PDB file of N, CA and C in Angstrom:
ATOM      1  N   ARG U   1      -8.807   3.401 -17.944  1.00 76.00           N
ATOM      2  CA  ARG U   1      -7.380   3.125 -18.000  1.00 76.00           C
ATOM      3  C   ARG U   1      -7.101   1.844 -17.223  1.00 76.00           C
ATOM      4  N   GLU U   2      -6.164   1.082 -17.732  1.00 80.00           N
ATOM      5  CA  GLU U   2      -5.747  -0.155 -17.067  1.00 80.00           C
ATOM      6  C   GLU U   2      -4.353   0.033 -16.480  1.00 80.00           C
ATOM      7  N   PHE U   3      -4.195  -0.412 -15.247  1.00 85.00           N
ATOM      8  CA  PHE U   3      -2.915  -0.310 -14.551  1.00 85.00           C
ATOM      9  C   PHE U   3      -2.384  -1.723 -14.363  1.00 85.00           C
ATOM     10  N   GLU U   4      -1.214  -1.987 -14.904  1.00 86.00           N
ATOM     11  CA  GLU U   4      -0.646  -3.327 -14.837  1.00 86.00           C
ATOM     12  C   GLU U   4       0.609  -3.339 -13.986  1.00 86.00           C
ATOM     13  N   GLY U   5       0.721  -4.372 -13.125  1.00 87.00           N
ATOM     14  CA  GLY U   5       1.913  -4.475 -12.304  1.00 87.00           C
ATOM     15  C   GLY U   5       1.803  -5.522 -11.217  1.00 87.00           C
ATOM     16  N   HIS U   6       0.659  -5.560 -10.516  1.00 90.00           N
ATOM     17  CA  HIS U   6       0.496  -6.560  -9.469  1.00 90.00           C
ATOM     18  C   HIS U   6       0.445  -7.949 -10.101  1.00 90.00           C
ATOM     19  N   THR U   7       0.962  -8.935  -9.375  1.00 87.00           N
ATOM     20  CA  THR U   7       0.998 -10.299  -9.907  1.00 87.00           C
ATOM     21  C   THR U   7      -0.133 -11.170  -9.370  1.00 87.00           C
ATOM     22  N   PHE U   8      -0.874 -10.665  -8.357  1.00 88.00           N
ATOM     23  CA  PHE U   8      -2.048 -11.358  -7.828  1.00 88.00           C
ATOM     24  C   PHE U   8      -3.165 -10.332  -7.639  1.00 88.00           C
ATOM     25  N   ASP U   9      -4.281 -10.761  -7.074  1.00 90.00           N
ATOM     26  CA  ASP U   9      -5.464  -9.911  -6.930  1.00 90.00           C
ATOM     27  C   ASP U   9      -5.175  -8.620  -6.186  1.00 90.00           C
ATOM     28  N   VAL U  10      -5.752  -7.524  -6.691  1.00 90.00           N
ATOM     29  CA  VAL U  10      -5.715  -6.240  -5.994  1.00 90.00           C
ATOM     30  C   VAL U  10      -6.886  -6.226  -5.018  1.00 90.00           C
ATOM     31  N   LEU U  11      -6.615  -5.932  -3.755  1.00 92.00           N
ATOM     32  CA  LEU U  11      -7.634  -5.999  -2.709  1.00 92.00           C
ATOM     33  C   LEU U  11      -8.139  -4.639  -2.254  1.00 92.00           C
ATOM     34  N   THR U  12      -7.349  -3.592  -2.465  1.00 92.00           N
ATOM     35  CA  THR U  12      -7.786  -2.256  -2.066  1.00 92.00           C
ATOM     36  C   THR U  12      -7.089  -1.203  -2.922  1.00 92.00           C
ATOM     37  N   VAL U  13      -7.811  -0.120  -3.183  1.00 93.00           N
ATOM     38  CA  VAL U  13      -7.293   0.996  -3.971  1.00 93.00           C
ATOM     39  C   VAL U  13      -7.713   2.293  -3.287  1.00 93.00           C
ATOM     40  N   LYS U  14      -6.784   3.231  -3.189  1.00 93.00           N
ATOM     41  CA  LYS U  14      -7.068   4.547  -2.603  1.00 93.00           C
ATOM     42  C   LYS U  14      -6.500   5.635  -3.507  1.00 93.00           C
ATOM     43  N   PHE U  15      -7.198   6.771  -3.551  1.00 89.00           N
ATOM     44  CA  PHE U  15      -6.766   7.934  -4.316  1.00 89.00           C
ATOM     45  C   PHE U  15      -6.263   8.998  -3.353  1.00 89.00           C
ATOM     46  N   ASP U  16      -5.143   9.665  -3.705  1.00 79.00           N
ATOM     47  CA  ASP U  16      -4.684  10.758  -2.858  1.00 79.00           C
ATOM     48  C   ASP U  16      -5.364  12.049  -3.284  1.00 79.00           C
ATOM     49  N   ARG U  17      -4.931  13.156  -2.714  1.00 76.00           N
ATOM     50  CA  ARG U  17      -5.582  14.436  -2.969  1.00 76.00           C
ATOM     51  C   ARG U  17      -5.182  15.053  -4.308  1.00 76.00           C
ATOM     52  N   VAL U  18      -4.252  14.439  -5.000  1.00 77.00           N
ATOM     53  CA  VAL U  18      -3.784  14.967  -6.277  1.00 77.00           C
ATOM     54  C   VAL U  18      -4.219  13.992  -7.376  1.00 77.00           C
ATOM     55  N   ASP U  19      -3.286  13.453  -8.111  1.00 75.00           N
ATOM     56  CA  ASP U  19      -3.602  12.537  -9.203  1.00 75.00           C
ATOM     57  C   ASP U  19      -2.900  11.204  -9.061  1.00 75.00           C
ATOM     58  N   ASN U  20      -2.715  10.740  -7.847  1.00 80.00           N
ATOM     59  CA  ASN U  20      -2.014   9.489  -7.631  1.00 80.00           C
ATOM     60  C   ASN U  20      -2.924   8.449  -7.016  1.00 80.00           C
ATOM     61  N   ILE U  21      -2.565   7.200  -7.240  1.00 91.00           N
ATOM     62  CA  ILE U  21      -3.349   6.071  -6.754  1.00 91.00           C
ATOM     63  C   ILE U  21      -2.414   5.135  -5.993  1.00 91.00           C
ATOM     64  N   LEU U  22      -2.928   4.549  -4.916  1.00 94.00           N
ATOM     65  CA  LEU U  22      -2.232   3.481  -4.207  1.00 94.00           C
ATOM     66  C   LEU U  22      -3.070   2.226  -4.312  1.00 94.00           C
ATOM     67  N   SER U  23      -2.412   1.103  -4.534  1.00 96.00           N
ATOM     68  CA  SER U  23      -3.115  -0.178  -4.559  1.00 96.00           C
ATOM     69  C   SER U  23      -2.334  -1.172  -3.717  1.00 96.00           C
ATOM     70  N   ALA U  24      -3.076  -2.111  -3.124  1.00 95.00           N
ATOM     71  CA  ALA U  24      -2.448  -3.172  -2.332  1.00 95.00           C
ATOM     72  C   ALA U  24      -3.014  -4.499  -2.802  1.00 95.00           C
ATOM     73  N   SER U  25      -2.203  -5.532  -2.675  1.00 92.00           N
ATOM     74  CA  SER U  25      -2.522  -6.777  -3.340  1.00 92.00           C
ATOM     75  C   SER U  25      -2.172  -7.994  -2.504  1.00 92.00           C
ATOM     76  N   SER U  26      -2.708  -9.114  -2.945  1.00 92.00           N
ATOM     77  CA  SER U  26      -2.320 -10.383  -2.329  1.00 92.00           C
ATOM     78  C   SER U  26      -0.920 -10.804  -2.772  1.00 92.00           C
ATOM     79  N   ASP U  27      -0.274 -10.016  -3.638  1.00 94.00           N
ATOM     80  CA  ASP U  27       1.138 -10.276  -3.976  1.00 94.00           C
ATOM     81  C   ASP U  27       2.087  -9.659  -2.941  1.00 94.00           C
ATOM     82  N   MET U  28       1.512  -9.104  -1.845  1.00 94.00           N
ATOM     83  CA  MET U  28       2.254  -8.553  -0.706  1.00 94.00           C
ATOM     84  C   MET U  28       2.951  -7.230  -1.018  1.00 94.00           C
ATOM     85  N   THR U  29       2.487  -6.525  -2.049  1.00 95.00           N
ATOM     86  CA  THR U  29       3.085  -5.234  -2.386  1.00 95.00           C
ATOM     87  C   THR U  29       2.040  -4.127  -2.368  1.00 95.00           C
ATOM     88  N   ILE U  30       2.570  -2.921  -2.199  1.00 96.00           N
ATOM     89  CA  ILE U  30       1.801  -1.696  -2.368  1.00 96.00           C
ATOM     90  C   ILE U  30       2.386  -1.038  -3.608  1.00 96.00           C
ATOM     91  N   ARG U  31       1.531  -0.542  -4.457  1.00 94.00           N
ATOM     92  CA  ARG U  31       2.023   0.172  -5.644  1.00 94.00           C
ATOM     93  C   ARG U  31       1.469   1.588  -5.643  1.00 94.00           C
ATOM     94  N   TYR U  32       2.344   2.512  -5.983  1.00 93.00           N
ATOM     95  CA  TYR U  32       2.038   3.936  -6.056  1.00 93.00           C
ATOM     96  C   TYR U  32       2.032   4.295  -7.533  1.00 93.00           C
ATOM     97  N   TRP U  33       0.878   4.769  -8.041  1.00 93.00           N
ATOM     98  CA  TRP U  33       0.660   4.986  -9.470  1.00 93.00           C
ATOM     99  C   TRP U  33       0.411   6.456  -9.788  1.00 93.00           C
ATOM    100  N   ASP U  34       0.822   6.863 -10.973  1.00 90.00           N
ATOM    101  CA  ASP U  34       0.409   8.142 -11.529  1.00 90.00           C
ATOM    102  C   ASP U  34      -0.904   7.901 -12.270  1.00 90.00           C
ATOM    103  N   ARG U  35      -1.968   8.551 -11.818  1.00 88.00           N
ATOM    104  CA  ARG U  35      -3.293   8.310 -12.392  1.00 88.00           C
ATOM    105  C   ARG U  35      -3.380   8.722 -13.856  1.00 88.00           C
ATOM    106  N   ASN U  36      -2.681   9.770 -14.240  1.00 88.00           N
ATOM    107  CA  ASN U  36      -2.772  10.259 -15.620  1.00 88.00           C
ATOM    108  C   ASN U  36      -2.043   9.367 -16.614  1.00 88.00           C
ATOM    109  N   SER U  37      -0.855   8.914 -16.254  1.00 89.00           N
ATOM    110  CA  SER U  37      -0.062   8.115 -17.194  1.00 89.00           C
ATOM    111  C   SER U  37      -0.265   6.614 -17.019  1.00 89.00           C
ATOM    112  N   GLY U  38      -0.735   6.190 -15.829  1.00 90.00           N
ATOM    113  CA  GLY U  38      -0.851   4.764 -15.533  1.00 90.00           C
ATOM    114  C   GLY U  38       0.470   4.130 -15.147  1.00 90.00           C
ATOM    115  N   LYS U  39       1.518   4.946 -15.027  1.00 92.00           N
ATOM    116  CA  LYS U  39       2.848   4.439 -14.689  1.00 92.00           C
ATOM    117  C   LYS U  39       2.948   4.147 -13.195  1.00 92.00           C
ATOM    118  N   CYS U  40       3.574   3.023 -12.860  1.00 94.00           N
ATOM    119  CA  CYS U  40       3.855   2.693 -11.463  1.00 94.00           C
ATOM    120  C   CYS U  40       5.094   3.486 -11.041  1.00 94.00           C
ATOM    121  N   LEU U  41       4.922   4.376 -10.068  1.00 93.00           N
ATOM    122  CA  LEU U  41       6.012   5.226  -9.601  1.00 93.00           C
ATOM    123  C   LEU U  41       6.874   4.560  -8.541  1.00 93.00           C
ATOM    124  N   LYS U  42       6.279   3.628  -7.789  1.00 95.00           N
ATOM    125  CA  LYS U  42       7.017   2.967  -6.708  1.00 95.00           C
ATOM    126  C   LYS U  42       6.315   1.663  -6.371  1.00 95.00           C
ATOM    127  N   THR U  43       7.092   0.611  -6.159  1.00 96.00           N
ATOM    128  CA  THR U  43       6.576  -0.640  -5.607  1.00 96.00           C
ATOM    129  C   THR U  43       7.174  -0.784  -4.221  1.00 96.00           C
ATOM    130  N   ILE U  44       6.301  -0.995  -3.238  1.00 95.00           N
ATOM    131  CA  ILE U  44       6.727  -1.028  -1.843  1.00 95.00           C
ATOM    132  C   ILE U  44       6.601  -2.451  -1.310  1.00 95.00           C
ATOM    133  N   TYR U  45       7.693  -2.936  -0.751  1.00 96.00           N
ATOM    134  CA  TYR U  45       7.763  -4.288  -0.195  1.00 96.00           C
ATOM    135  C   TYR U  45       7.961  -4.218   1.317  1.00 96.00           C
ATOM    136  N   GLY U  46       7.444  -5.197   2.039  1.00 94.00           N
ATOM    137  CA  GLY U  46       7.691  -5.250   3.473  1.00 94.00           C
ATOM    138  C   GLY U  46       6.753  -6.192   4.201  1.00 94.00           C
ATOM    139  N   HIS U  47       5.481  -6.207   3.805  1.00 95.00           N
ATOM    140  CA  HIS U  47       4.556  -7.145   4.433  1.00 95.00           C
ATOM    141  C   HIS U  47       4.912  -8.568   4.005  1.00 95.00           C
ATOM    142  N   GLN U  48       4.626  -9.524   4.885  1.00 93.00           N
ATOM    143  CA  GLN U  48       4.941 -10.925   4.624  1.00 93.00           C
ATOM    144  C   GLN U  48       3.716 -11.736   4.200  1.00 93.00           C
ATOM    145  N   SER U  49       2.585 -11.054   3.979  1.00 95.00           N
ATOM    146  CA  SER U  49       1.364 -11.728   3.543  1.00 95.00           C
ATOM    147  C   SER U  49       0.450 -10.716   2.855  1.00 95.00           C
ATOM    148  N   ILE U  50      -0.749 -11.147   2.542  1.00 94.00           N
ATOM    149  CA  ILE U  50      -1.753 -10.343   1.843  1.00 94.00           C
ATOM    150  C   ILE U  50      -1.991  -9.024   2.581  1.00 94.00           C
ATOM    151  N   ILE U  51      -2.071  -7.944   1.824  1.00 95.00           N
ATOM    152  CA  ILE U  51      -2.360  -6.619   2.390  1.00 95.00           C
ATOM    153  C   ILE U  51      -3.836  -6.326   2.153  1.00 95.00           C
ATOM    154  N   TYR U  52      -4.556  -6.104   3.253  1.00 93.00           N
ATOM    155  CA  TYR U  52      -6.000  -5.896   3.169  1.00 93.00           C
ATOM    156  C   TYR U  52      -6.423  -4.438   3.058  1.00 93.00           C
ATOM    157  N   HIS U  53      -5.719  -3.539   3.750  1.00 94.00           N
ATOM    158  CA  HIS U  53      -6.187  -2.154   3.837  1.00 94.00           C
ATOM    159  C   HIS U  53      -5.049  -1.157   3.673  1.00 94.00           C
ATOM    160  N   ILE U  54      -5.412  -0.001   3.097  1.00 94.00           N
ATOM    161  CA  ILE U  54      -4.527   1.165   3.018  1.00 94.00           C
ATOM    162  C   ILE U  54      -5.370   2.371   3.440  1.00 94.00           C
ATOM    163  N   HIS U  55      -4.785   3.243   4.249  1.00 92.00           N
ATOM    164  CA  HIS U  55      -5.445   4.508   4.582  1.00 92.00           C
ATOM    165  C   HIS U  55      -4.409   5.611   4.567  1.00 92.00           C
ATOM    166  N   PHE U  56      -4.807   6.772   4.049  1.00 89.00           N
ATOM    167  CA  PHE U  56      -3.915   7.925   4.039  1.00 89.00           C
ATOM    168  C   PHE U  56      -3.840   8.554   5.425  1.00 89.00           C
ATOM    169  N   LEU U  57      -2.649   8.966   5.798  1.00 91.00           N
ATOM    170  CA  LEU U  57      -2.416   9.762   6.996  1.00 91.00           C
ATOM    171  C   LEU U  57      -1.999  11.152   6.522  1.00 91.00           C
ATOM    172  N   LYS U  58      -1.460  11.961   7.391  1.00 89.00           N
ATOM    173  CA  LYS U  58      -1.007  13.298   6.995  1.00 89.00           C
ATOM    174  C   LYS U  58       0.269  13.212   6.173  1.00 89.00           C
ATOM    175  N   GLY U  59       0.443  14.194   5.308  1.00 88.00           N
ATOM    176  CA  GLY U  59       1.653  14.264   4.496  1.00 88.00           C
ATOM    177  C   GLY U  59       1.723  13.113   3.511  1.00 88.00           C
ATOM    178  N   ASP U  60       2.888  12.525   3.382  1.00 90.00           N
ATOM    179  CA  ASP U  60       3.117  11.428   2.432  1.00 90.00           C
ATOM    180  C   ASP U  60       3.045  10.069   3.119  1.00 90.00           C
ATOM    181  N   ARG U  61       2.323   9.980   4.215  1.00 94.00           N
ATOM    182  CA  ARG U  61       2.276   8.736   4.982  1.00 94.00           C
ATOM    183  C   ARG U  61       0.966   7.984   4.759  1.00 94.00           C
ATOM    184  N   ILE U  62       1.090   6.674   4.825  1.00 94.00           N
ATOM    185  CA  ILE U  62      -0.062   5.780   4.775  1.00 94.00           C
ATOM    186  C   ILE U  62       0.079   4.743   5.876  1.00 94.00           C
ATOM    187  N   VAL U  63      -1.023   4.091   6.195  1.00 96.00           N
ATOM    188  CA  VAL U  63      -1.001   2.967   7.119  1.00 96.00           C
ATOM    189  C   VAL U  63      -1.617   1.780   6.390  1.00 96.00           C
ATOM    190  N   THR U  64      -1.009   0.609   6.578  1.00 96.00           N
ATOM    191  CA  THR U  64      -1.509  -0.612   5.947  1.00 96.00           C
ATOM    192  C   THR U  64      -1.696  -1.689   7.005  1.00 96.00           C
ATOM    193  N   SER U  65      -2.602  -2.618   6.711  1.00 94.00           N
ATOM    194  CA  SER U  65      -2.759  -3.785   7.577  1.00 94.00           C
ATOM    195  C   SER U  65      -2.753  -5.033   6.717  1.00 94.00           C
ATOM    196  N   SER U  66      -2.320  -6.125   7.331  1.00 94.00           N
ATOM    197  CA  SER U  66      -2.046  -7.320   6.550  1.00 94.00           C
ATOM    198  C   SER U  66      -2.402  -8.594   7.305  1.00 94.00           C
ATOM    199  N   MET U  67      -2.515  -9.652   6.527  1.00 93.00           N
ATOM    200  CA  MET U  67      -2.720 -10.969   7.107  1.00 93.00           C
ATOM    201  C   MET U  67      -1.487 -11.433   7.887  1.00 93.00           C
ATOM    202  N   ASP U  68      -0.358 -10.732   7.743  1.00 93.00           N
ATOM    203  CA  ASP U  68       0.842 -11.076   8.514  1.00 93.00           C
ATOM    204  C   ASP U  68       0.769 -10.585   9.963  1.00 93.00           C
ATOM    205  N   LYS U  69      -0.398 -10.047  10.349  1.00 93.00           N
ATOM    206  CA  LYS U  69      -0.690  -9.608  11.723  1.00 93.00           C
ATOM    207  C   LYS U  69       0.033  -8.320  12.103  1.00 93.00           C
ATOM    208  N   THR U  70       0.441  -7.537  11.102  1.00 95.00           N
ATOM    209  CA  THR U  70       1.107  -6.270  11.394  1.00 95.00           C
ATOM    210  C   THR U  70       0.327  -5.096  10.801  1.00 95.00           C
ATOM    211  N   ILE U  71       0.533  -3.954  11.431  1.00 95.00           N
ATOM    212  CA  ILE U  71       0.130  -2.661  10.888  1.00 95.00           C
ATOM    213  C   ILE U  71       1.433  -1.927  10.618  1.00 95.00           C
ATOM    214  N   ARG U  72       1.531  -1.331   9.450  1.00 96.00           N
ATOM    215  CA  ARG U  72       2.770  -0.629   9.089  1.00 96.00           C
ATOM    216  C   ARG U  72       2.461   0.791   8.657  1.00 96.00           C
ATOM    217  N   ILE U  73       3.341   1.685   9.043  1.00 97.00           N
ATOM    218  CA  ILE U  73       3.252   3.082   8.617  1.00 97.00           C
ATOM    219  C   ILE U  73       4.387   3.332   7.640  1.00 97.00           C
ATOM    220  N   TRP U  74       4.040   3.895   6.494  1.00 97.00           N
ATOM    221  CA  TRP U  74       4.978   4.077   5.387  1.00 97.00           C
ATOM    222  C   TRP U  74       5.006   5.525   4.928  1.00 97.00           C
ATOM    223  N   ASN U  75       6.123   5.919   4.373  1.00 96.00           N
ATOM    224  CA  ASN U  75       6.164   7.076   3.500  1.00 96.00           C
ATOM    225  C   ASN U  75       6.002   6.486   2.104  1.00 96.00           C
ATOM    226  N   TYR U  76       4.854   6.698   1.499  1.00 92.00           N
ATOM    227  CA  TYR U  76       4.586   6.008   0.232  1.00 92.00           C
ATOM    228  C   TYR U  76       5.370   6.575  -0.947  1.00 92.00           C
ATOM    229  N   LYS U  77       5.849   7.797  -0.848  1.00 90.00           N
ATOM    230  CA  LYS U  77       6.637   8.338  -1.957  1.00 90.00           C
ATOM    231  C   LYS U  77       8.066   7.801  -1.947  1.00 90.00           C
ATOM    232  N   SER U  78       8.624   7.595  -0.749  1.00 94.00           N
ATOM    233  CA  SER U  78       9.982   7.045  -0.665  1.00 94.00           C
ATOM    234  C   SER U  78       9.973   5.519  -0.578  1.00 94.00           C
ATOM    235  N   GLY U  79       8.856   4.946  -0.121  1.00 94.00           N
ATOM    236  CA  GLY U  79       8.768   3.495   0.058  1.00 94.00           C
ATOM    237  C   GLY U  79       9.323   3.011   1.383  1.00 94.00           C
ATOM    238  N   VAL U  80       9.678   3.933   2.276  1.00 96.00           N
ATOM    239  CA  VAL U  80      10.287   3.583   3.555  1.00 96.00           C
ATOM    240  C   VAL U  80       9.204   3.232   4.577  1.00 96.00           C
ATOM    241  N   CYS U  81       9.379   2.089   5.239  1.00 97.00           N
ATOM    242  CA  CYS U  81       8.514   1.708   6.343  1.00 97.00           C
ATOM    243  C   CYS U  81       9.036   2.410   7.592  1.00 97.00           C
ATOM    244  N   GLU U  82       8.199   3.244   8.209  1.00 97.00           N
ATOM    245  CA  GLU U  82       8.623   4.049   9.354  1.00 97.00           C
ATOM    246  C   GLU U  82       8.310   3.396  10.694  1.00 97.00           C
ATOM    247  N   ASN U  83       7.337   2.482  10.709  1.00 96.00           N
ATOM    248  CA  ASN U  83       6.981   1.852  11.961  1.00 96.00           C
ATOM    249  C   ASN U  83       6.227   0.559  11.681  1.00 96.00           C
ATOM    250  N   VAL U  84       6.441  -0.452  12.537  1.00 96.00           N
ATOM    251  CA  VAL U  84       5.727  -1.728  12.431  1.00 96.00           C
ATOM    252  C   VAL U  84       5.116  -2.024  13.795  1.00 96.00           C
ATOM    253  N   LEU U  85       3.819  -2.246  13.811  1.00 93.00           N
ATOM    254  CA  LEU U  85       3.108  -2.619  15.037  1.00 93.00           C
ATOM    255  C   LEU U  85       2.801  -4.104  14.939  1.00 93.00           C
ATOM    256  N   ARG U  86       3.320  -4.887  15.891  1.00 88.00           N
ATOM    257  CA  ARG U  86       3.281  -6.345  15.801  1.00 88.00           C
ATOM    258  C   ARG U  86       2.472  -7.035  16.900  1.00 88.00           C
ATOM    259  N   GLU U  87       1.698  -6.347  17.658  1.00 79.00           N
ATOM    260  CA  GLU U  87       1.053  -6.929  18.820  1.00 79.00           C
ATOM    261  C   GLU U  87      -0.212  -7.738  18.526  1.00 79.00           C
ATOM    262  N   HIS U  88      -0.691  -7.725  17.305  1.00 76.00           N
ATOM    263  CA  HIS U  88      -1.917  -8.446  16.977  1.00 76.00           C
ATOM    264  C   HIS U  88      -1.663  -9.945  16.914  1.00 76.00           C
ATOM    265  N   THR U  89      -2.654 -10.715  17.334  1.00 78.00           N
ATOM    266  CA  THR U  89      -2.524 -12.174  17.331  1.00 78.00           C
ATOM    267  C   THR U  89      -3.295 -12.820  16.178  1.00 78.00           C
ATOM    268  N   HIS U  90      -4.043 -12.006  15.427  1.00 71.00           N
ATOM    269  CA  HIS U  90      -4.807 -12.490  14.273  1.00 71.00           C
ATOM    270  C   HIS U  90      -4.601 -11.543  13.104  1.00 71.00           C
ATOM    271  N   PRO U  91      -4.858 -12.026  11.902  1.00 67.00           N
ATOM    272  CA  PRO U  91      -4.757 -11.136  10.735  1.00 67.00           C
ATOM    273  C   PRO U  91      -5.641  -9.902  10.892  1.00 67.00           C
ATOM    274  N   ILE U  92      -5.213  -8.797  10.341  1.00 66.00           N
ATOM    275  CA  ILE U  92      -5.940  -7.539  10.474  1.00 66.00           C
ATOM    276  C   ILE U  92      -6.522  -7.136   9.138  1.00 66.00           C
TER     277      ILE U  92
END
């Protein structure tokens, strides 16, 4: 199956415990996909540069890191950024 939506390179992809996929891209977005239909359920904006990593936390939360020198904690189903850690001096 092909998933279309990101406008630049996809750098990381993670699968949740059900049938959903998260992807992060150099287009500075996170996309939440339905694996069965290929439909993008949510596009998440907030990072100011390339997103390198996504990791699942408990519940509907994920953590991302970016070349913008931040780590962000999100509720990926709602798209809400719950916390931003800004103390890094180099891209993460």
